[in-house]
mmCIF file of C-alpha atoms and ligand atoms in Angstrom:
data_model
loop_
_atom_site.group_PDB
_atom_site.id
_atom_site.type_symbol
_atom_site.label_atom_id
_atom_site.label_comp_id
_atom_site.label_asym_id
_atom_site.label_seq_id
_atom_site.Cartn_x
_atom_site.Cartn_y
_atom_site.Cartn_z
ATOM 1 C CA MET H 1188 1.530 -22.400 -16.564
ATOM 2 C CA THR H 1189 3.355 -19.166 -15.899
ATOM 3 C CA VAL H 1190 3.764 -16.784 -12.988
ATOM 4 C CA ALA H 1191 5.012 -13.318 -13.955
ATOM 5 C CA LEU H 1192 7.712 -11.929 -11.650
ATOM 6 C CA PHE H 1193 8.374 -8.180 -11.630
ATOM 7 C CA THR H 1194 11.361 -6.812 -9.698
ATOM 8 C CA LEU H 1195 11.757 -3.262 -8.405
ATOM 9 C CA GLY H 1196 14.763 -3.599 -6.072
ATOM 10 C CA GLY H 1197 14.699 -3.321 -2.265
ATOM 11 C CA THR H 1198 16.575 -5.270 0.398
ATOM 12 C CA ILE H 1199 15.639 -8.598 -1.205
ATOM 13 C CA SER H 1200 17.977 -7.700 -4.082
ATOM 14 C CA MET H 1201 20.647 -5.759 -2.181
ATOM 15 C CA ALA H 1202 23.895 -7.668 -2.534
ATOM 16 C CA GLY H 1203 25.888 -4.954 -4.272
ATOM 17 C CA VAL H 1204 28.268 -2.575 -2.505
ATOM 18 C CA ALA H 1205 27.686 1.193 -2.598
ATOM 19 C CA PRO H 1206 30.308 3.189 -4.595
ATOM 20 C CA ASP H 1207 31.910 4.481 -1.369
ATOM 21 C CA GLY H 1208 32.055 0.905 -0.085
ATOM 22 C CA ASP H 1209 29.635 1.586 2.767
ATOM 23 C CA GLY H 1210 26.341 -0.296 2.818
ATOM 24 C CA VAL H 1211 24.499 -2.526 0.352
ATOM 25 C CA VAL H 1212 22.680 -1.414 -2.778
ATOM 26 C CA ALA H 1213 20.244 -3.173 -5.087
ATOM 27 C CA ARG H 1214 22.052 -5.273 -7.665
ATOM 28 C CA LEU H 1215 20.407 -8.666 -8.059
ATOM 29 C CA THR H 1216 18.126 -9.363 -11.007
ATOM 30 C CA GLY H 1217 15.060 -11.576 -11.031
ATOM 31 C CA ARG H 1218 17.209 -14.377 -12.400
ATOM 32 C CA ASP H 1219 19.658 -14.048 -9.463
ATOM 33 C CA LEU H 1220 16.778 -13.938 -7.016
ATOM 34 C CA THR H 1221 15.051 -17.023 -8.372
ATOM 35 C CA ALA H 1222 18.341 -18.966 -8.657
ATOM 36 C CA ALA H 1223 18.728 -18.548 -4.873
ATOM 37 C CA VAL H 1224 15.353 -20.169 -4.080
ATOM 38 C CA PRO H 1225 15.448 -23.894 -3.366
ATOM 39 C CA GLY H 1226 12.157 -25.506 -4.333
ATOM 40 C CA LEU H 1227 11.080 -22.902 -6.860
ATOM 41 C CA ALA H 1228 11.809 -25.220 -9.765
ATOM 42 C CA ASP H 1229 9.510 -27.862 -8.205
ATOM 43 C CA LEU H 1230 6.573 -25.471 -8.205
ATOM 44 C CA GLY H 1231 5.610 -26.582 -11.684
ATOM 45 C CA GLU H 1232 5.268 -22.993 -12.906
ATOM 46 C CA ASP H 1233 7.468 -21.169 -15.383
ATOM 47 C CA LEU H 1234 8.592 -17.813 -14.068
ATOM 48 C CA GLU H 1235 8.483 -15.017 -16.620
ATOM 49 C CA ILE H 1236 10.881 -12.388 -15.270
ATOM 50 C CA HIS H 1237 10.535 -8.641 -15.825
ATOM 51 C CA ASP H 1238 13.347 -6.603 -14.214
ATOM 52 C CA VAL H 1239 11.869 -3.120 -14.001
ATOM 53 C CA GLU H 1240 13.992 -1.133 -11.528
ATOM 54 C CA ALA H 1241 16.634 -1.732 -8.870
ATOM 55 C CA VAL H 1242 15.963 0.994 -6.321
ATOM 56 C CA PRO H 1243 15.217 1.346 -2.613
ATOM 57 C CA SER H 1244 11.447 1.456 -2.299
ATOM 58 C CA ALA H 1245 11.628 4.948 -0.789
ATOM 59 C CA SER H 1246 12.380 6.165 -4.328
ATOM 60 C CA LEU H 1247 9.432 4.492 -6.071
ATOM 61 C CA THR H 1248 6.701 6.614 -7.622
ATOM 62 C CA PHE H 1249 2.969 6.168 -8.217
ATOM 63 C CA ALA H 1250 3.638 6.163 -11.965
ATOM 64 C CA GLN H 1251 6.218 3.360 -11.750
ATOM 65 C CA VAL H 1252 3.895 1.217 -9.678
ATOM 66 C CA LEU H 1253 0.932 1.830 -11.990
ATOM 67 C CA ASP H 1254 3.173 0.949 -14.942
ATOM 68 C CA VAL H 1255 4.029 -2.362 -13.280
ATOM 69 C CA ALA H 1256 0.311 -2.990 -12.649
ATOM 70 C CA ALA H 1257 -0.381 -2.306 -16.344
ATOM 71 C CA ALA H 1258 2.442 -4.621 -17.467
ATOM 72 C CA ALA H 1259 1.216 -7.274 -15.023
ATOM 73 C CA SER H 1260 -2.255 -6.899 -16.471
ATOM 74 C CA ARG H 1261 -0.858 -7.603 -19.936
ATOM 75 C CA ALA H 1262 0.955 -10.669 -18.578
ATOM 76 C CA ILE H 1263 -2.347 -11.979 -17.170
ATOM 77 C CA GLU H 1264 -4.102 -11.322 -20.468
ATOM 78 C CA ALA H 1265 -1.315 -13.292 -22.166
ATOM 79 C CA GLY H 1266 -2.042 -16.283 -19.928
ATOM 80 C CA ALA H 1267 -0.087 -15.891 -16.645
ATOM 81 C CA ARG H 1268 -1.950 -17.408 -13.717
ATOM 82 C CA GLY H 1269 -0.648 -14.877 -11.201
ATOM 83 C CA VAL H 1270 1.869 -12.112 -10.539
ATOM 84 C CA VAL H 1271 4.655 -11.625 -8.007
ATOM 85 C CA LEU H 1272 6.206 -8.211 -7.427
ATOM 86 C CA SER H 1273 9.430 -8.044 -5.381
ATOM 87 C CA GLN H 1274 10.379 -4.671 -3.947
ATOM 88 C CA GLY H 1275 11.580 -2.913 -0.813
ATOM 89 C CA THR H 1276 9.441 -3.291 2.268
ATOM 90 C CA ASP H 1277 9.495 0.366 3.344
ATOM 91 C CA THR H 1278 6.705 1.487 1.020
ATOM 92 C CA LEU H 1279 5.248 -1.931 0.248
ATOM 93 C CA GLU H 1280 2.038 -1.299 2.208
ATOM 94 C CA GLU H 1281 1.399 1.748 0.002
ATOM 95 C CA THR H 1282 2.353 0.286 -3.369
ATOM 96 C CA ALA H 1283 0.359 -2.908 -2.714
ATOM 97 C CA PHE H 1284 -2.723 -0.843 -1.852
ATOM 98 C CA LEU H 1285 -2.240 1.304 -4.959
ATOM 99 C CA VAL H 1286 -2.209 -1.843 -7.106
ATOM 100 C CA ASP H 1287 -5.164 -3.271 -5.196
ATOM 101 C CA LEU H 1288 -7.269 -0.208 -6.027
ATOM 102 C CA VAL H 1289 -6.787 -0.664 -9.778
ATOM 103 C CA TRP H 1290 -6.315 -4.447 -10.113
ATOM 104 C CA ALA H 1291 -9.239 -5.713 -12.196
ATOM 105 C CA HIS H 1292 -8.272 -9.381 -12.546
ATOM 106 C CA ALA H 1293 -9.275 -12.469 -10.600
ATOM 107 C CA GLU H 1294 -5.642 -13.646 -10.711
ATOM 108 C CA PRO H 1295 -3.588 -12.845 -7.612
ATOM 109 C CA PHE H 1296 -1.116 -9.948 -7.563
ATOM 110 C CA VAL H 1297 1.320 -10.796 -4.767
ATOM 111 C CA VAL H 1298 3.842 -8.319 -3.375
ATOM 112 C CA THR H 1299 6.850 -9.514 -1.407
ATOM 113 C CA GLY H 1300 10.279 -8.387 -0.212
ATOM 114 C CA ALA H 1301 12.795 -9.143 2.513
ATOM 115 C CA MET H 1302 14.043 -7.707 5.769
ATOM 116 C CA ARG H 1303 17.507 -9.333 5.722
ATOM 117 C CA ASN H 1304 19.555 -8.748 2.618
ATOM 118 C CA PRO H 1305 21.277 -11.656 0.828
ATOM 119 C CA THR H 1306 24.714 -10.865 2.340
ATOM 120 C CA LEU H 1307 23.459 -11.507 5.892
ATOM 121 C CA ALA H 1308 23.030 -14.774 7.766
ATOM 122 C CA GLY H 1309 19.484 -16.103 7.322
ATOM 123 C CA PRO H 1310 18.200 -13.864 4.537
ATOM 124 C CA ASP H 1311 14.413 -14.148 4.310
ATOM 125 C CA GLY H 1312 14.122 -13.169 0.627
ATOM 126 C CA PRO H 1313 14.259 -16.695 -0.870
ATOM 127 C CA ALA H 1314 11.578 -18.062 1.485
ATOM 128 C CA ASN H 1315 9.377 -15.018 0.881
ATOM 129 C CA LEU H 1316 9.766 -15.298 -2.879
ATOM 130 C CA LEU H 1317 8.884 -18.988 -2.841
ATOM 131 C CA ALA H 1318 5.810 -18.397 -0.647
ATOM 132 C CA ALA H 1319 4.738 -15.490 -2.847
ATOM 133 C CA ALA H 1320 5.061 -17.632 -5.992
ATOM 134 C CA ARG H 1321 2.997 -20.386 -4.367
ATOM 135 C CA VAL H 1322 0.249 -17.897 -3.522
ATOM 136 C CA ALA H 1323 0.375 -16.329 -6.998
ATOM 137 C CA ALA H 1324 -0.109 -19.788 -8.533
ATOM 138 C CA SER H 1325 -2.852 -20.858 -6.137
ATOM 139 C CA PRO H 1326 -6.452 -21.082 -7.380
ATOM 140 C CA ASP H 1327 -7.544 -20.377 -3.788
ATOM 141 C CA ALA H 1328 -5.929 -16.926 -3.926
ATOM 142 C CA ARG H 1329 -8.074 -15.774 -6.858
ATOM 143 C CA ASP H 1330 -10.469 -12.841 -6.447
ATOM 144 C CA LEU H 1331 -8.574 -11.389 -3.506
ATOM 145 C CA GLY H 1332 -6.923 -8.456 -5.301
ATOM 146 C CA ALA H 1333 -3.414 -7.501 -4.271
ATOM 147 C CA LEU H 1334 -1.879 -9.586 -1.505
ATOM 148 C CA VAL H 1335 1.259 -9.196 0.592
ATOM 149 C CA VAL H 1336 3.185 -12.373 1.413
ATOM 150 C CA LEU H 1337 6.137 -12.383 3.807
ATOM 151 C CA ASN H 1338 7.080 -14.609 6.727
ATOM 152 C CA ASP H 1339 4.677 -17.292 5.395
ATOM 153 C CA GLU H 1340 1.694 -15.003 6.074
ATOM 154 C CA ILE H 1341 -0.810 -13.851 3.473
ATOM 155 C CA HIS H 1342 -2.201 -10.360 4.031
ATOM 156 C CA ALA H 1343 -4.714 -8.287 2.105
ATOM 157 C CA ALA H 1344 -3.068 -5.148 0.698
ATOM 158 C CA ARG H 1345 -6.110 -3.257 2.017
ATOM 159 C CA TRP H 1346 -5.271 -4.013 5.648
ATOM 160 C CA VAL H 1347 -1.543 -4.651 5.884
ATOM 161 C CA GLY H 1348 1.110 -2.370 7.384
ATOM 162 C CA LYS H 1349 4.838 -2.456 8.134
ATOM 163 C CA GLN H 1350 5.001 -2.470 11.918
ATOM 164 C CA HIS H 1351 8.662 -2.947 12.831
ATOM 165 C CA SER H 1352 11.837 -1.475 11.352
ATOM 166 C CA THR H 1353 13.925 -4.675 11.359
ATOM 167 C CA SER H 1354 11.874 -7.745 12.323
ATOM 168 C CA THR H 1355 11.226 -10.399 9.685
ATOM 169 C CA ALA H 1356 7.706 -10.551 11.167
ATOM 170 C CA THR H 1357 7.192 -6.875 10.429
ATOM 171 C CA PHE H 1358 4.011 -7.123 8.343
ATOM 172 C CA GLY H 1359 0.696 -7.306 10.127
ATOM 173 C CA SER H 1360 -2.935 -6.419 9.588
ATOM 174 C CA PRO H 1361 -4.044 -4.998 12.937
ATOM 175 C CA ASP H 1362 -7.709 -4.671 12.014
ATOM 176 C CA ALA H 1363 -8.180 -7.904 10.109
ATOM 177 C CA GLY H 1364 -5.333 -10.326 10.814
ATOM 178 C CA PRO H 1365 -3.725 -12.373 8.032
ATOM 179 C CA LEU H 1366 -6.018 -13.859 5.385
ATOM 180 C CA GLY H 1367 -4.046 -17.072 5.561
ATOM 181 C CA HIS H 1368 -0.688 -18.799 5.764
ATOM 182 C CA VAL H 1369 1.677 -20.860 3.670
ATOM 183 C CA ILE H 1370 2.133 -24.065 5.654
ATOM 184 C CA GLU H 1371 4.566 -26.759 4.502
ATOM 185 C CA GLY H 1372 4.324 -25.201 1.063
ATOM 186 C CA ARG H 1373 0.527 -25.309 1.003
ATOM 187 C CA VAL H 1374 -1.540 -22.153 0.639
ATOM 188 C CA ARG H 1375 -4.153 -22.092 3.437
ATOM 189 C CA LEU H 1376 -6.700 -19.286 3.118
ATOM 190 C CA LEU H 1377 -8.689 -18.739 6.316
ATOM 191 C CA THR H 1378 -10.901 -15.856 5.302
ATOM 192 C CA ARG H 1379 -11.902 -13.906 2.175
ATOM 193 C CA PRO H 1380 -12.518 -10.167 2.344
ATOM 194 C CA LEU H 1381 -15.106 -8.506 0.093
ATOM 195 C CA ARG H 1382 -13.576 -6.970 -3.025
ATOM 196 C CA LYS H 1383 -14.538 -3.450 -4.089
ATOM 197 C CA GLN H 1384 -14.951 -2.393 -7.694
ATOM 198 C CA PRO H 1385 -11.529 -1.505 -9.156
ATOM 199 C CA LEU H 1386 -10.854 2.130 -9.992
ATOM 200 C CA SER H 1387 -9.461 3.071 -13.365
ATOM 201 C CA ALA H 1388 -5.768 3.917 -13.336
ATOM 202 C CA PRO H 1389 -5.233 7.598 -14.171
ATOM 203 C CA ASP H 1390 -2.758 8.625 -16.854
ATOM 204 C CA HIS H 1391 0.613 9.947 -15.740
ATOM 205 C CA ASP H 1392 -0.069 13.601 -16.544
ATOM 206 C CA ARG H 1393 -3.259 13.748 -14.517
ATOM 207 C CA LEU H 1394 -1.520 11.960 -11.670
ATOM 208 C CA ALA H 1395 1.487 14.271 -11.735
ATOM 209 C CA ALA H 1396 -0.823 17.273 -11.585
ATOM 210 C CA ARG H 1397 -2.392 16.168 -8.300
ATOM 211 C CA ARG H 1398 -0.522 16.655 -5.031
ATOM 212 C CA VAL H 1399 -1.793 15.331 -1.713
ATOM 213 C CA ALA H 1400 -0.178 16.297 1.599
ATOM 214 C CA LEU H 1401 -0.147 14.298 4.826
ATOM 215 C CA HIS H 1402 -0.157 16.063 8.178
ATOM 216 C CA VAL H 1403 0.455 14.027 11.331
ATOM 217 C CA VAL H 1404 -1.033 15.831 14.312
ATOM 218 C CA SER H 1405 1.063 16.034 17.501
ATOM 219 C CA LEU H 1406 0.819 17.578 20.951
ATOM 220 C CA GLU H 1407 0.194 21.360 20.955
ATOM 221 C CA ASP H 1408 0.025 21.330 17.167
ATOM 222 C CA ASP H 1409 -1.505 24.550 15.844
ATOM 223 C CA GLY H 1410 -0.949 23.597 12.210
ATOM 224 C CA ASP H 1411 0.820 26.839 11.293
ATOM 225 C CA ARG H 1412 2.693 25.090 8.493
ATOM 226 C CA LEU H 1413 -0.647 24.269 6.862
ATOM 227 C CA ASP H 1414 -1.248 27.917 5.930
ATOM 228 C CA GLY H 1415 -1.208 28.312 2.164
ATOM 229 C CA LEU H 1416 -1.439 24.556 1.593
ATOM 230 C CA ALA H 1417 -4.538 24.870 -0.608
ATOM 231 C CA ASP H 1418 -2.450 26.975 -3.043
ATOM 232 C CA THR H 1419 0.110 24.225 -3.512
ATOM 233 C CA HIS H 1420 -1.844 20.995 -2.939
ATOM 234 C CA ASP H 1421 -5.081 19.480 -4.194
ATOM 235 C CA GLY H 1422 -5.885 17.474 -1.090
ATOM 236 C CA LEU H 1423 -4.804 16.814 2.493
ATOM 237 C CA VAL H 1424 -4.893 13.773 4.746
ATOM 238 C CA VAL H 1425 -4.840 14.492 8.464
ATOM 239 C CA ALA H 1426 -3.547 11.758 10.766
ATOM 240 C CA GLY H 1427 -5.353 12.769 13.937
ATOM 241 C CA PHE H 1428 -5.148 11.523 17.504
ATOM 242 C CA GLY H 1429 -7.132 8.434 18.519
ATOM 243 C CA VAL H 1430 -10.548 8.298 16.888
ATOM 244 C CA GLY H 1431 -9.876 11.401 14.762
ATOM 245 C CA HIS H 1432 -9.137 14.321 17.069
ATOM 246 C CA VAL H 1433 -6.945 17.426 16.787
ATOM 247 C CA PRO H 1434 -6.171 20.289 19.200
ATOM 248 C CA ALA H 1435 -9.081 22.779 19.339
ATOM 249 C CA ALA H 1436 -6.847 25.516 17.875
ATOM 250 C CA LEU H 1437 -6.206 23.453 14.746
ATOM 251 C CA ALA H 1438 -9.873 22.727 13.967
ATOM 252 C CA PRO H 1439 -10.743 26.118 12.342
ATOM 253 C CA ARG H 1440 -7.588 25.918 10.171
ATOM 254 C CA LEU H 1441 -8.620 22.487 8.917
ATOM 255 C CA GLY H 1442 -12.186 23.676 8.385
ATOM 256 C CA ALA H 1443 -10.951 26.592 6.279
ATOM 257 C CA LEU H 1444 -8.808 24.226 4.200
ATOM 258 C CA ALA H 1445 -11.757 21.846 3.745
ATOM 259 C CA GLU H 1446 -13.668 24.688 2.098
ATOM 260 C CA ARG H 1447 -11.016 24.754 -0.650
ATOM 261 C CA ILE H 1448 -9.638 21.204 -0.991
ATOM 262 C CA PRO H 1449 -10.726 17.737 0.218
ATOM 263 C CA VAL H 1450 -9.364 17.079 3.702
ATOM 264 C CA VAL H 1451 -9.568 13.456 4.854
ATOM 265 C CA LEU H 1452 -9.540 12.639 8.550
ATOM 266 C CA THR H 1453 -7.718 9.452 9.658
ATOM 267 C CA SER H 1454 -6.224 8.094 12.852
ATOM 268 C CA ARG H 1455 -2.498 8.119 13.554
ATOM 269 C CA THR H 1456 -2.837 5.080 15.870
ATOM 270 C CA GLY H 1457 -2.237 2.391 13.230
ATOM 271 C CA GLY H 1458 -5.462 0.505 13.961
ATOM 272 C CA GLY H 1459 -9.174 1.087 14.285
ATOM 273 C CA SER H 1460 -11.528 3.614 12.747
ATOM 274 C CA VAL H 1461 -12.195 7.322 12.900
ATOM 275 C CA LEU H 1462 -15.517 7.738 14.710
ATOM 276 C CA THR H 1463 -18.511 9.755 13.549
ATOM 277 C CA HIS H 1464 -20.692 10.810 16.486
ATOM 278 C CA THR H 1465 -19.132 10.070 19.877
ATOM 279 C CA TYR H 1466 -17.091 13.125 20.954
ATOM 280 C CA GLY H 1467 -18.391 16.670 20.638
ATOM 281 C CA ALA H 1468 -15.599 18.967 21.932
ATOM 282 C CA PRO H 1469 -13.839 21.450 19.605
ATOM 283 C CA GLY H 1470 -11.295 19.455 17.594
ATOM 284 C CA SER H 1471 -13.258 16.207 18.019
ATOM 285 C CA GLU H 1472 -14.464 14.026 15.151
ATOM 286 C CA VAL H 1473 -17.977 15.531 15.342
ATOM 287 C CA ASP H 1474 -16.556 19.068 15.138
ATOM 288 C CA LEU H 1475 -14.178 18.226 12.268
ATOM 289 C CA LEU H 1476 -16.749 16.344 10.188
ATOM 290 C CA ARG H 1477 -19.172 19.251 10.689
ATOM 291 C CA ARG H 1478 -16.461 21.546 9.343
ATOM 292 C CA GLY H 1479 -16.396 19.514 6.120
ATOM 293 C CA LEU H 1480 -13.585 17.008 6.650
ATOM 294 C CA VAL H 1481 -14.126 13.614 4.991
ATOM 295 C CA ASN H 1482 -14.144 10.567 7.267
ATOM 296 C CA GLY H 1483 -11.322 8.184 6.292
ATOM 297 C CA GLY H 1484 -12.951 5.328 8.253
ATOM 298 C CA LEU H 1485 -10.600 2.401 8.774
ATOM 299 C CA LEU H 1486 -8.060 3.522 6.183
ATOM 300 C CA ASP H 1487 -4.733 4.419 7.707
ATOM 301 C CA PRO H 1488 -3.250 7.798 6.723
ATOM 302 C CA TYR H 1489 -0.876 6.381 4.096
ATOM 303 C CA LYS H 1490 -3.553 4.373 2.353
ATOM 304 C CA ALA H 1491 -6.027 7.261 2.567
ATOM 305 C CA ARG H 1492 -3.466 9.456 0.794
ATOM 306 C CA ILE H 1493 -3.147 6.890 -2.030
ATOM 307 C CA LEU H 1494 -6.924 6.702 -2.514
ATOM 308 C CA LEU H 1495 -7.355 10.485 -2.375
ATOM 309 C CA ARG H 1496 -4.658 11.065 -4.992
ATOM 310 C CA LEU H 1497 -6.170 8.489 -7.360
ATOM 311 C CA LEU H 1498 -9.627 10.018 -6.967
ATOM 312 C CA LEU H 1499 -8.326 13.532 -7.555
ATOM 313 C CA ALA H 1500 -6.400 12.374 -10.622
ATOM 314 C CA ALA H 1501 -9.634 10.810 -11.921
ATOM 315 C CA GLY H 1502 -11.316 14.220 -11.625
ATOM 316 C CA SER H 1503 -13.648 13.262 -8.746
ATOM 317 C CA ASP H 1504 -15.374 16.180 -7.020
ATOM 318 C CA GLY H 1505 -15.871 16.563 -3.260
ATOM 319 C CA ALA H 1506 -19.146 14.612 -3.212
ATOM 320 C CA ALA H 1507 -17.666 11.709 -5.185
ATOM 321 C CA ILE H 1508 -14.598 11.676 -2.917
ATOM 322 C CA ALA H 1509 -16.816 11.527 0.179
ATOM 323 C CA ARG H 1510 -18.816 8.673 -1.395
ATOM 324 C CA GLU H 1511 -15.673 6.678 -2.220
ATOM 325 C CA PHE H 1512 -14.282 7.084 1.296
ATOM 326 C CA ALA H 1513 -17.640 6.037 2.758
ATOM 327 C CA GLU H 1514 -17.473 2.919 0.567
ATOM 328 C CA ARG H 1515 -13.768 2.071 0.879
ATOM 329 C CA GLY H 1516 -12.790 3.646 4.188
HETATM 330 N N1 LIG R 2857 15.014 0.264 2.570
HETATM 331 C C1 LIG R 2857 14.597 -0.969 1.957
HETATM 332 C C2 LIG R 2857 13.581 -0.662 0.873
HETATM 333 O O1 LIG R 2857 12.430 -0.448 1.159
HETATM 334 C C3 LIG R 2857 14.041 -1.846 2.984
HETATM 335 C C4 LIG R 2857 13.568 -3.171 2.484
HETATM 336 O O2 LIG R 2857 13.587 -3.514 1.338
HETATM 337 O O3 LIG R 2857 13.157 -3.927 3.350
HETATM 338 O O4 LIG R 2857 13.975 -0.662 -0.274
#
């Protein structure tokens, strides 16, 4: 059987030297990456390699990621039993969630990367790639959508986040914990989240035409830079304090924006949900939801922005957007 490996660059492939000689850049291909993995050949799976890009993940786009998902879909239809995508870890929590929203197959789509590049002592890329390939080939990992595998942990794309700038244990799922582990080469699933219906992937033109801003609220924030946003953007995600709060002075501005574009309320804390009916002061969740903001639920701001952009690109109206966030948030 075959596992399809798609490569997009990132630290896992950074063994080249920048033109000015300072710092590493992506250079390694899928063949280089797999050649550096002891044990991969014993997996009993052929790896079908697709080198797509060699960029830092900060430079990836929605369109590139959706193109990889479409190519991966074709690989599954041609008989692959699972997919591995290697890329940079910086945006991995966003790209994995984007794939998860549109992935319509039972076969696993596993995203991995590395925190230590191959020129350093103890690079984690080979171990992560091997664990990801094991999960992609595992019958137990079917029907789980997009997964993130690093540090021998298996996380649902829906819940995972990058939580540390350098640690090899950077990925965690604060609300759900890992779905499982790879232990002595064996895939051990501990829990299975419910899958939502996949969304259809929008075409590139519709996607390009939809812009979604993210505003992180901070102390004494009056949101003056939000003025005029509805003329340039189609949606806004607000990363509020705690359970979904903003300074009282910002609330009317957000309410006015919500009359023109969807404004989704999330928490900037990195874990937990926006509430619905606990606090009643100006700027609280009750006030903001009454002003027409959409409750992002448990979705963190970055993931909420991905979902909102996909929904807008699909032509969803305000009511449909609110329904989807109620279902997926
Ligand atoms: N800056 C790198 C990237 O996201 C970091 C990594 O791969 O871990 O491409």
